[in-house]
Structures are given as structure tokens and as C-alpha cells.
XYZ file of C-alpha atoms in Angstrom:
507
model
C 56.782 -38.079 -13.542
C 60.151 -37.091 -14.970
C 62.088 -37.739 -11.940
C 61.543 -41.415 -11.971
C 64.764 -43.884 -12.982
C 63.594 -45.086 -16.498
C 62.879 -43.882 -19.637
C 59.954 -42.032 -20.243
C 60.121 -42.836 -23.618
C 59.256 -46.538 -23.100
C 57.017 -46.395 -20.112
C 55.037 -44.093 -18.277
C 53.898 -44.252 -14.809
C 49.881 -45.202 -14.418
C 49.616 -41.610 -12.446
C 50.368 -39.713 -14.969
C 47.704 -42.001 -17.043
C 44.994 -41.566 -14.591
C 45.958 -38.070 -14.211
C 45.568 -37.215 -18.392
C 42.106 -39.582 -18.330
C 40.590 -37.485 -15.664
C 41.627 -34.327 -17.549
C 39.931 -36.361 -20.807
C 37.148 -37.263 -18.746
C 36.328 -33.910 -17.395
C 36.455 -32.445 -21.247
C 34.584 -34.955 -22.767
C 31.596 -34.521 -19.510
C 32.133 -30.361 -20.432
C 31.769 -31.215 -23.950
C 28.935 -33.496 -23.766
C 27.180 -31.213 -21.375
C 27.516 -28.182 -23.518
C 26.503 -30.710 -26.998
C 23.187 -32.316 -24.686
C 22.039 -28.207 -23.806
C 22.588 -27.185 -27.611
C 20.767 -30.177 -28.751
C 17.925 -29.401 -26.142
C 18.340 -25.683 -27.514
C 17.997 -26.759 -31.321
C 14.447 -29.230 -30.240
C 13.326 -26.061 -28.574
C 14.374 -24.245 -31.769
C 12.139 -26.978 -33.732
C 8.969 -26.847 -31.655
C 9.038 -22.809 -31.248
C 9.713 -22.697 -35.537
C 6.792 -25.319 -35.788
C 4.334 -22.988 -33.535
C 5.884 -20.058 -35.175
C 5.289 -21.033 -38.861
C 1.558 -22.465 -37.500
C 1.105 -18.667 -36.286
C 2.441 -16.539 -39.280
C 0.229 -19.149 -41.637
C -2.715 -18.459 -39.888
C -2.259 -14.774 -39.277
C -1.793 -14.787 -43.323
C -4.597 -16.983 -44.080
C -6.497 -14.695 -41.702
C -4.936 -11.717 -43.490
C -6.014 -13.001 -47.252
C -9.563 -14.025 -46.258
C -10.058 -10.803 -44.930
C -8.784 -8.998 -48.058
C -11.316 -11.431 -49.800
C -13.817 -10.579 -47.705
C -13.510 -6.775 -48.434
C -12.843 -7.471 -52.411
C -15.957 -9.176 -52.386
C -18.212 -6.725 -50.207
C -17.229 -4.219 -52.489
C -17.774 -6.570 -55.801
C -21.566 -6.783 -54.576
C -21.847 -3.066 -53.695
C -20.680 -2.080 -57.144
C -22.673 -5.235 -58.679
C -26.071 -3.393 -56.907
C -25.599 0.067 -58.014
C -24.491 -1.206 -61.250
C -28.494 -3.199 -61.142
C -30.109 -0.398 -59.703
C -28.725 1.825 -62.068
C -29.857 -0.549 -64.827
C -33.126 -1.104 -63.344
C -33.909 2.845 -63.194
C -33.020 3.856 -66.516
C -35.091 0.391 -67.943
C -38.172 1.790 -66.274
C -37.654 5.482 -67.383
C -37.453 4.197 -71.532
C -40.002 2.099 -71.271
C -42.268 4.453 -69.235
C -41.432 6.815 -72.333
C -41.807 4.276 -75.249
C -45.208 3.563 -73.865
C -46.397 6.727 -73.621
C -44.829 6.869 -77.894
C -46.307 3.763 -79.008
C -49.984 4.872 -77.228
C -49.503 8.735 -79.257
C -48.732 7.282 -81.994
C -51.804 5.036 -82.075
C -53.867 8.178 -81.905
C -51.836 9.856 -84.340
C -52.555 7.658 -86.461
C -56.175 7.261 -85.914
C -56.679 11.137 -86.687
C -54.530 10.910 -89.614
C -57.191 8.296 -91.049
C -60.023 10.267 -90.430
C -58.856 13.192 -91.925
C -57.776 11.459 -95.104
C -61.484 10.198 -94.762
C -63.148 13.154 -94.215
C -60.913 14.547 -97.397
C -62.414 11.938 -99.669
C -65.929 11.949 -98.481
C -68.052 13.193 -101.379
C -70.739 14.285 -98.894
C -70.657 18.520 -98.120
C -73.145 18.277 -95.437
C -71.469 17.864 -92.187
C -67.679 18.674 -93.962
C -66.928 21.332 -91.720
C -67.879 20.012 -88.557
C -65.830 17.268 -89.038
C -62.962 19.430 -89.971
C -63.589 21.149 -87.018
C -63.760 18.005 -84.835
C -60.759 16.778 -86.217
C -58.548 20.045 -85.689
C -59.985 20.054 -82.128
C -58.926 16.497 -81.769
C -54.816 17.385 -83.341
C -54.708 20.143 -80.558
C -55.367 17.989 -77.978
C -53.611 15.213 -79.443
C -50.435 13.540 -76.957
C -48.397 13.070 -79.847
C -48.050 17.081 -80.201
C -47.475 17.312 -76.197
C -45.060 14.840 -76.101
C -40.938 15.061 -75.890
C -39.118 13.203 -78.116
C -36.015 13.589 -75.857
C -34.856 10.163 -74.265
C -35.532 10.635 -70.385
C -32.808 8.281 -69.525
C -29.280 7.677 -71.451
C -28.163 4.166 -72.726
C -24.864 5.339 -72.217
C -23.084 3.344 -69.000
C -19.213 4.984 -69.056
C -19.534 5.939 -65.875
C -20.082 2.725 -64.356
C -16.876 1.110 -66.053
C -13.879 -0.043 -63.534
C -9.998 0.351 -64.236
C -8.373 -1.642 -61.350
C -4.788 -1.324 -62.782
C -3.739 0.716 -59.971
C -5.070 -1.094 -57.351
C -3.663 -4.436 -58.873
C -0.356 -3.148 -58.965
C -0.444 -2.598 -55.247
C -1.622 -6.027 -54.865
C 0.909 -7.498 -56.444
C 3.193 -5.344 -54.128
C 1.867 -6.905 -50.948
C 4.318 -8.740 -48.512
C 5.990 -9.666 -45.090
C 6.198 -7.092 -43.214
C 9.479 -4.852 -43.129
C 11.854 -4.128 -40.223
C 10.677 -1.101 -38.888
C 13.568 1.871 -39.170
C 15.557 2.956 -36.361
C 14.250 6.757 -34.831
C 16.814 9.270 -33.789
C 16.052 11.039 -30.971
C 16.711 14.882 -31.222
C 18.638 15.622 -28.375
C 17.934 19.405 -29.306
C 14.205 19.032 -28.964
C 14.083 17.249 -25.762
C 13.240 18.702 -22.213
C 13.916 18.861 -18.898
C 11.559 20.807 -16.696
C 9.727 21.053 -13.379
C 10.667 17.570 -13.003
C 9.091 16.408 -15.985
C 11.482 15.053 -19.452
C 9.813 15.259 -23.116
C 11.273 13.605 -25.751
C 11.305 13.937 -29.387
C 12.465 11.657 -32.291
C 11.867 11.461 -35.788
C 12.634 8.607 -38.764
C 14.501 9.017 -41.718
C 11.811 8.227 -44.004
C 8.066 8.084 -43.187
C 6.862 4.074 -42.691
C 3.203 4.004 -42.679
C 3.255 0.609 -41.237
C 4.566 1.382 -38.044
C 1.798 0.643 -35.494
C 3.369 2.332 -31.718
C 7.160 3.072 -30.825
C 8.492 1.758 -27.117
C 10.525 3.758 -24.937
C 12.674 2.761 -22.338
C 14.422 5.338 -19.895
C 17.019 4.744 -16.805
C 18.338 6.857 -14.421
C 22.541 7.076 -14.165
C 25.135 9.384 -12.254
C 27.339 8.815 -15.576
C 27.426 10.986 -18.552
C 27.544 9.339 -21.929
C 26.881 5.663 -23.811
C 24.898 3.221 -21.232
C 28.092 0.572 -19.693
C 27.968 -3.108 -19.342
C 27.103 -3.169 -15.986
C 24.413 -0.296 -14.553
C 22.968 0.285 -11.278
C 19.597 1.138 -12.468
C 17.483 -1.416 -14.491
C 15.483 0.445 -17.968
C 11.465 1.461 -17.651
C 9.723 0.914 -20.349
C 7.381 2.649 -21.651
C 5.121 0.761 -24.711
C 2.056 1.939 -27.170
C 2.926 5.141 -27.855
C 1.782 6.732 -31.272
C 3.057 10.212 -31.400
C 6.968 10.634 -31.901
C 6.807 12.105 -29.001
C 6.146 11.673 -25.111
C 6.886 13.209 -21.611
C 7.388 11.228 -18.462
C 5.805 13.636 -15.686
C 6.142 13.389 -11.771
C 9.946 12.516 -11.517
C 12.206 12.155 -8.393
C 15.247 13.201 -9.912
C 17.643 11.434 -7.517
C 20.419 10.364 -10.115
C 21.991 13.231 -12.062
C 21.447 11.900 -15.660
C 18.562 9.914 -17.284
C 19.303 7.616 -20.517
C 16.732 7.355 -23.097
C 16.128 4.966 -26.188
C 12.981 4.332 -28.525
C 12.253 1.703 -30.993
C 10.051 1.620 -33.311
C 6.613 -1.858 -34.197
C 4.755 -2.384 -36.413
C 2.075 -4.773 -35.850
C 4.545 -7.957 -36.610
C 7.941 -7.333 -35.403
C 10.104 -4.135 -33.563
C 12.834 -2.138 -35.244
C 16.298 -1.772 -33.405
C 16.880 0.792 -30.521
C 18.131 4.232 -31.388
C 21.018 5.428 -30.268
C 20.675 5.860 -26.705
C 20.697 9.622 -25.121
C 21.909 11.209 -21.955
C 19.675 14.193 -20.169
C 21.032 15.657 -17.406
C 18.422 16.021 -14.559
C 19.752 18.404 -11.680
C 17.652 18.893 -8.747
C 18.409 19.130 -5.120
C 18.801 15.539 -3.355
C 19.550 15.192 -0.188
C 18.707 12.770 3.063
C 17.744 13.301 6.832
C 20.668 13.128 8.628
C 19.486 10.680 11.652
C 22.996 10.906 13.248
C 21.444 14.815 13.734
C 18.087 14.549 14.921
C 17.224 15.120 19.043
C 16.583 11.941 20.442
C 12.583 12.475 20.901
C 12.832 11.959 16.546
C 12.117 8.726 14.912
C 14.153 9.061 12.059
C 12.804 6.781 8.647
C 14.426 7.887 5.369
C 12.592 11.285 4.601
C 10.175 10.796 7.484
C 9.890 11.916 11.138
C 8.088 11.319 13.739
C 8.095 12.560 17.542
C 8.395 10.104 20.295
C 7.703 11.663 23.470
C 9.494 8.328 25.119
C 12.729 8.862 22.525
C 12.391 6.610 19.731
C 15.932 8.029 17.992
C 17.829 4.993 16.778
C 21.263 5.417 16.340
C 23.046 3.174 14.944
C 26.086 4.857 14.325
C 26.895 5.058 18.023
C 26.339 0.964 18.651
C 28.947 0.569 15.765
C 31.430 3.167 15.606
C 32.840 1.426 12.595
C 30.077 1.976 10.380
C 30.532 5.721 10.517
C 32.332 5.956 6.920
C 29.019 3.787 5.861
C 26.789 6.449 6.448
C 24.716 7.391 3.373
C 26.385 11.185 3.298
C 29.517 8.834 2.376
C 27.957 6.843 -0.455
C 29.592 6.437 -3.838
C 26.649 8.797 -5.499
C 26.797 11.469 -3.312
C 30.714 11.534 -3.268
C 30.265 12.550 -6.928
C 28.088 14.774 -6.563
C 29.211 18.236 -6.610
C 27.730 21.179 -4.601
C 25.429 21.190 -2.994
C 28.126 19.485 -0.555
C 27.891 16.908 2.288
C 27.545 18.082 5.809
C 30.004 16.402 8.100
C 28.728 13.512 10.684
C 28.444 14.290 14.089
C 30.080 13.080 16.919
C 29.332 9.359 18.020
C 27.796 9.460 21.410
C 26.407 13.264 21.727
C 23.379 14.524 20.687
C 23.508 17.204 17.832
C 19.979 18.846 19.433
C 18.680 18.491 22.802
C 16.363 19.957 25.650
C 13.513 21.509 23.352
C 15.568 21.674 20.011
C 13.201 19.465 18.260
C 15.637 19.612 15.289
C 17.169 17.236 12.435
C 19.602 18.713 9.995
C 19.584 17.359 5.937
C 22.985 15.253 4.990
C 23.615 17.945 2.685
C 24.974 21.610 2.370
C 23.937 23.974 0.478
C 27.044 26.583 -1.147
C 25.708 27.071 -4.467
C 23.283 27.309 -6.600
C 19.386 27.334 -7.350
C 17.393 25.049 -5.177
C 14.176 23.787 -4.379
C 12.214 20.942 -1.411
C 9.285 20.339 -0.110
C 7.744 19.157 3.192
C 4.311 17.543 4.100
C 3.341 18.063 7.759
C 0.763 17.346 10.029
C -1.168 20.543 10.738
C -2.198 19.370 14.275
C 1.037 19.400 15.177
C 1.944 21.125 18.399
C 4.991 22.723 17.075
C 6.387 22.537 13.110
C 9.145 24.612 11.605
C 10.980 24.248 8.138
C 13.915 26.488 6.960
C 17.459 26.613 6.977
C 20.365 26.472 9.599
C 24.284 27.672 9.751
C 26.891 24.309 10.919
C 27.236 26.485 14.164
C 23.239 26.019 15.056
C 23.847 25.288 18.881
C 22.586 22.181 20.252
C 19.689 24.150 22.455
C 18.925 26.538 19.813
C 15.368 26.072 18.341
C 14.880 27.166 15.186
C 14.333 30.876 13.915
C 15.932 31.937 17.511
C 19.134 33.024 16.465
C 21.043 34.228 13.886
C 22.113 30.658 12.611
C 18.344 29.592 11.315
C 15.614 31.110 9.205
C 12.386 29.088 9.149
C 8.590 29.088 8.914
C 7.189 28.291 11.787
C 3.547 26.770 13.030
C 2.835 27.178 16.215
C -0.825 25.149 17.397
C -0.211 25.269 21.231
C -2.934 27.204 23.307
C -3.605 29.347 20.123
C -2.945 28.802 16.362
C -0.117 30.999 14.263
C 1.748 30.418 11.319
C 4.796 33.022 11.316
C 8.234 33.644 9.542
C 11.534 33.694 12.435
C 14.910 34.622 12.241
C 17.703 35.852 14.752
C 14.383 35.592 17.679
C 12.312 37.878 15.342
C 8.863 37.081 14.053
C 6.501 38.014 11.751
C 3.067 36.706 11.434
C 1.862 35.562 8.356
C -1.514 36.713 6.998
C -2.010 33.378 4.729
C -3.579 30.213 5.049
C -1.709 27.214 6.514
C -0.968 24.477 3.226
C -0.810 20.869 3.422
C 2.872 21.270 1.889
C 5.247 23.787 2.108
C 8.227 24.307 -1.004
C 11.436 26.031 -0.148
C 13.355 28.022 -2.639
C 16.907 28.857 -2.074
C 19.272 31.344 -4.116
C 22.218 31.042 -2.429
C 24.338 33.380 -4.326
C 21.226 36.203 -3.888
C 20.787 35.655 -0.374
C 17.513 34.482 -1.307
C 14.807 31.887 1.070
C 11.683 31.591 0.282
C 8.806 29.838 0.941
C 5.760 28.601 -1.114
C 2.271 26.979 -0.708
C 3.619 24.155 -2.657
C 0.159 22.934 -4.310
C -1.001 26.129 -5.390
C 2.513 27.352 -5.591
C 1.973 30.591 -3.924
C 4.250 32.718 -2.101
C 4.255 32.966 1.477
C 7.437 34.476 2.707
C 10.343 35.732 1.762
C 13.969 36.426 3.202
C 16.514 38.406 1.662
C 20.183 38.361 3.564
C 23.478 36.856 2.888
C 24.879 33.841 3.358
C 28.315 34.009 4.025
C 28.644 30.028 4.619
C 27.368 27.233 3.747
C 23.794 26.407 4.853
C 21.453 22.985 5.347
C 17.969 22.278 5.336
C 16.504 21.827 8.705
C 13.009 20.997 10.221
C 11.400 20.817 13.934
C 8.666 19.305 14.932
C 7.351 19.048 18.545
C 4.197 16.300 19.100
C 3.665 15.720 15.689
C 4.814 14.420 12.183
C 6.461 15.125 8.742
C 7.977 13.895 5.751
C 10.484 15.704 3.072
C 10.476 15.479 -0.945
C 13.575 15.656 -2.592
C 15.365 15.308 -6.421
C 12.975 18.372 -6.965
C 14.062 21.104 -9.547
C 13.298 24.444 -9.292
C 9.565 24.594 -10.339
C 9.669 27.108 -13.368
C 6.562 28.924 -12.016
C 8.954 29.782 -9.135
C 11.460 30.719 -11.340
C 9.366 33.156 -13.137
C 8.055 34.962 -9.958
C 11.603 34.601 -8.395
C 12.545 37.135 -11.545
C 9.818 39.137 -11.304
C 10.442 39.734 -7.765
C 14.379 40.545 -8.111
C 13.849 44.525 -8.804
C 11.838 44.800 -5.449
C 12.590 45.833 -2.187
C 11.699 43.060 0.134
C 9.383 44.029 3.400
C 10.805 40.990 5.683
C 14.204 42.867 5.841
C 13.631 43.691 9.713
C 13.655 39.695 9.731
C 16.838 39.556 7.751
């Protein structure tokens, strides 16, 4: 507008007008836009305050004419014993008096007839009456009766002093805030895939009904961020300051934790959130690995005697540095470390090497799987390879692999292989099978994983980095991972580490 010939001081062209009432006009629709939702945010306001206020005046109305109801119950209670009370000691005194007034009736019947006797002028008969008389005082009830009241008129023990109880009466009102809990980061557990956690309140609140917890897994250390990959879990009802979460997949390397505490009207703030760390081995089934006769799903495999192997790194060569080994989580992970992808467009087994490596390496480190198979396999094997595992090479056939293997073709045998060795195992064959590796001891061994029994153990050294692998010929399987170390394993690992082991001709 300021390049036209005139002054712009005394006119101003009607574009620039239009221009400044669409600017106007946009506002004022933003404005009136954001003004028409707050309005229809303050009616909702209104109606939920009206409903609100209905249901905190009935819940107190409810809460008083229950308190009535018990002041009153216990009003008549008292009121009855205070009657029967009344009515027993009434019938015990007058029981008593009548049996007085009726002695003293005779009493004074005797008493006559001795004074008569006394003044009778007549001897004849004198001392028979005397006699009668003094037979008649013996027996009398006035000399057999107590003059003890059977029953007090004194009621002291019946008398009420409600002071007390008025006081916390008068005391009654809306229910508090709850407190916030601290969770005691000192007290708290992680084990055998399983967290406990502990937290305690500043000051005891009797009218705290449950606490709610609420847990999420991260891979980062420290205060929850804005924006998190995982959403929370809660957890509500509980009434101990205390609870463990049991049968984890720890597949993140930290879980957050926060608690809050209710009472029966309204829920305290969240404590400070806390950070556990939650090792355990994680790890995927490298499909890019697997002989082309495996159907590769996540953690499951099945054979396909036609080749059901999809590959879908080899239809898309691009997508190789999308693999999961190259995802942001397992980047940051530290050892165990990812095992490089193979090839595009050459099989990592073949022929009879039924065989699909893990995504991961072990070089370090404590740690612990497990595998469920399908005993009617033909052919199963689980264990550990070298990188240099030749493409024929089946497991436990050369000095590259160490596995159990299960063997159901023509005659059934479960046995422990190495370097073309075997040993046959005198145990029966479990539904799943956990494997415990100590790298740094040279350590694999293998455990009924229900019953958590060993089976087999080999003792060596490992001089490079090894990775879970698994064979399966005419038959299925599928792997659990995020597993730590279970402690029973731990404790039989240590009790074990003195002995010789009797596998070293497998070794």
C-alpha cells in the first residue's frame, strides 16, 4: 500500500481495508469460538455442580440418618438394660419385704400370746403353753430370716457421661485430602521378574479407604517426560502399603512407579514418581537368519516342509537399517549386543540346518530364556552358537554350538551336544526348557523351567561373543524373553561353582 502516489495519511486503498477486516474478522470468529466453548464449559460446570451438590447432600443426609440410626439403637439398648435392671432388683425387694411383712405378722402373734400366757392367773396348763410357745419362737421365720437387702437401690453404674463422645461429634466434617505416600525406594524389589513396592505416610490417616498404583515401563532413567512411549497401568483397591506386581516381561530397562492415596470421598495427589531398573535378557528371532523351511512370527517358529520363510528384507533392500536389531531401544541397550544382519539374498542356514539365530549377542553378563516346544517334534534343539556357525552346520556338531537336543525320529532321546559329542540325558523331557548363561564363567546350562531343575550343564570358555539359537525339524516352538535370572538358579548356580563338572568331555 505504501507505494501508491498519494498520501496515506488522507486515504487508504480499500485492499488494505478488506485486508485488516478479514484479519478482524478471523479474530473476532477465534474469539467468539473460544467465548461460545467456555460458555458451553461453564453450563457444563453448572449442571455437573447441580448433580454434584444433589450427590454430596444426599450422601450426607444418608450419612446423618445413619448416625441417627445407630444413636438411637443404642439409646433403646441402654433404655432396656436400664428396665431390666430396674425390673430385677423391684422383684428381688419386694420378694424380700413380703417375706418381712408375713414374719413379722407371726412375730407378732407369738409376742401376744406370750404376754397372754404371762398374765393368765390360771397354773394349770402354764407350762405347756410356755412350752408351745418356745417351740413356736424356734420355728418362727422371723428368727430364720436375713435382714440384708437382696438387691441394692443404688443405680451408679447405670449413669452415662457422653462428654467424650460429644466432643468428637462436634469434630465431625468433610472429608480431608488424603496425604501424599512416599515410596521407599530402599524397600522396594526387583526379583525373578516380579517388583514389590513399599511406601509409607507421614502421619497415620485412619480415613484412608485403598491407595492406587500406577506403574510404566521406560528405557530412561529418572523423572517421567512429557511425552512417553509407554502409557501407566493402574493398579486400584489396594489396602496394605504395600504390593508386588508378579509375572513381568521385562522388555524395557526401567519401570516408573507412583501411588496415591482415597479415602472413600476423594484421592490424595501422586507421590513422587520412582525409577526401578529391571534388567533381564531381551532379545528377538532374527528372521533374516532362519533356513527357509522356518516360519518366522515374533518369538514363534514353525516348520514348513514347503518353505514358508518370509523375507522381507530381501524384497526391499532398503528396509535393512529398519530391522528391529536397529531399533531406537535396542541401540541403547548395552551388552548383551546386536548381532549383525545377514546378507540380503543368501540363506544364513540351509540343507538340514534347521536353525534361526536370536538378534542379539551375548558378551557379558548373567543371563537367562526360555523355550516352549512341541515334544512330538521330529527334531528340537536349544543352545547357543559362535557368528562363525556354518550355514550346513546343525547344531551341537561342531565346535561353534552347544545345545540340548531332542531327537523323536525312529526312537526317542533327549541328549546334551557339543563339537559332534553327545551325552544322553537320564531326565524326563519338560514342556519348557530355561537357559542360563555365565558368560564370564564359561557357564551354559540348562533347566526344567517349571520345576526349575537342572538338566545339563557345560563348563568351557567363551572366547567371543555368543547368540541364542534353536532348531527344529517337523515341528514347533516359541521363545520367552525380558526374563531375569530366576534367583533359585542363582542359588544353585553358587552352590555348584566349587564343583568339578562331569560334562567336561562335552566341553
Amino acid at each position: 500500500c505504501g507505494d501508491q502516489e498519494y498520501d496515506t495519511s488522507l486515504y487508504i486503498p480499500r485492499t488494505c481495508h478488506l485486508e485488516s477486516l478479514r484479519k478482524i474478522t478471523t479474530t473476532l470468529t477465534l474469539k467468539n469460538e473460544e467465548i461460545t466453548n467456555f460458555i458451553c464449559s461453564l453450563k457444563q460446570s453448572l449442571e455437573n455442580l447441580e448433580a454434584n451438590s444433589d450427590r454430596v447432600h444426599g450422601d450426607l443426609e444418608s450419612e446423618f440418618t445413619s448416625l441417627n440410626a445407630v444413636l438411637d439403637q443404642l439409646k433403646d439398648g441402654m433404655l432396656t438394660r436400664i428396665k431390666q435392671e430396674r425390673a430385677s432388683r423391684t422383684y428381688e425387694l419386694q420378694s424380700q419385704l413380703s417375706a418381712c411383712s408375713k414374719a413379722l405378722e407371726s412375730s407378732e402373734e407369738l409376742l401376744d400370746l406370750a404376754n397372754q400366757t404371762l398374765c393368765s392367773s390360771q397354773t394349770e396348763g402354764f407350762m405347756q403353753a410356755a412350752k408351745d410357745i418356745k417351740d413356736s419362737v424356734t420355728m418362727a421365720p422371723a428368727f430364720r430370716l436375713s435382714l440384708k437387702a437382696k438387691a441394692s437401690d443404688n443405680m451408679s453404674h447405670m449413669m452415662v457421661d457422653f462428654s467424650q463422645e460429644r466432643e468428637m461429634l462436634r469434630g465431625i466434617s468433610f472429608l480431608p485430602v488424603p496425604a501424599t505416600p512416599e515410596i521407599q525406594v530402599s524397600e522396594c524389589q526387583v526379583c525373578d521378574n516380579t517388583v514389590s513396592v513399599l511406601w509409607t505416610l507421614q502421619e497415620p490417616d485412619s480415613k484412608i479407604d485403598h491407595y492406587t498404583l500406577e506403574h510404566r515401563r521406560t528405557n530412561h532413567d529418572g523423572p517421567p517426560r512429557l511425552r512417553e512411549e509407554f502409557p501407566w497401568m493402574v493398579v486400584e483397591g489396594i489396602r496394605p502399603m504395600e504390593h508386588t506386581l508378579t509375572g513381568l516381561r521385562f522388555d524395557t530397562r526401567f519401570m516408573t512407579f507412583r501411588v496415591k492415596a482415597c479415602n472413600k470421598a476423594v484421592a490424595g495427589e501422586f507421590s513422587e514418581p520412582v525409577t526401578l531398573e529391571t534388567h533381564a535378557f531381551l532379545f528377538k528371532l532374527d528372521a533374516a537368519s532362519a533356513h527357509q523351511n522356518l516360519k518366522v512370527e515374533e518369538l514363534s517358529v514353525e516348520w514348513d516342509s514347503v518353505g514358508g520363510k518370509v523375507q522381507e528384507i530381501r524384497k526391499d533392500k532398503n528396509r535393512t537399517n529398519q530391522s528391529p536389531m536397529h531399533s531406537p531401544a535396542r541401540v541403547s541397550m548395552m551388552s548383551p549386543k546386536r548381532v549383525p544382519t545377514v546378507r540380503p539374498g543368501r540363506d544364513r542356514f540351509t540343507a538340514e540346518s534347521y536353525t534361526v539365530l536370536a538378534d542379539t549377542a551375548i558378551d557379558a553378563g548373567q543371563q537367562y530364556w526360555e523355550v516352549r516346544f512341541d515334544k512330538e517334534s521330529k527334531a528340537f534343539a536349544v543352545g547357543v552358537a559362535l557368528r562363525s556357525l556354518g550355514r550346513f552346520d546343525q547344531l551341537g556338531k561342531s565346535g561353534a554350538s552347544w545345545c540340548i537336543h531332542l531327537n523323536n525320529w525312529l526312537q526317542q532321546s533327549l541328549t546334551a551336544k557339543h563339537n559332534n559329542k553327545a551325552r544322553t540325558l537320564d531326565c524326563a523331557i519338560p514342556d519348557r526348557i530355561g537357559v542360563y548363561c555365565n558368560y564370564e564363567e564359561g557357564i551354559l546350562s540348562f533347566y526344567n523351567a517349571k520345576l526349575k531343575q537342572l538338566m545339563h550343564t557345560f563348563r568351557t570358555k567363551f572366547t567371543q561373543p555368543i547368540i541364542p539359537a534353536f532348531m527344529v525339524w517337523n515341528g514347533t516352538f516359541s521363545v520367552k524373553t525380558g526374563l531375569q535370572v530366576p534367583s533359585v538358579v542363582q542359588s544353585g548356580q553358587r552352590k555348584n561353582s566349587n564343583t568339578s563338572s562331569s560334562n567336561a568331555s562335552l566341553t
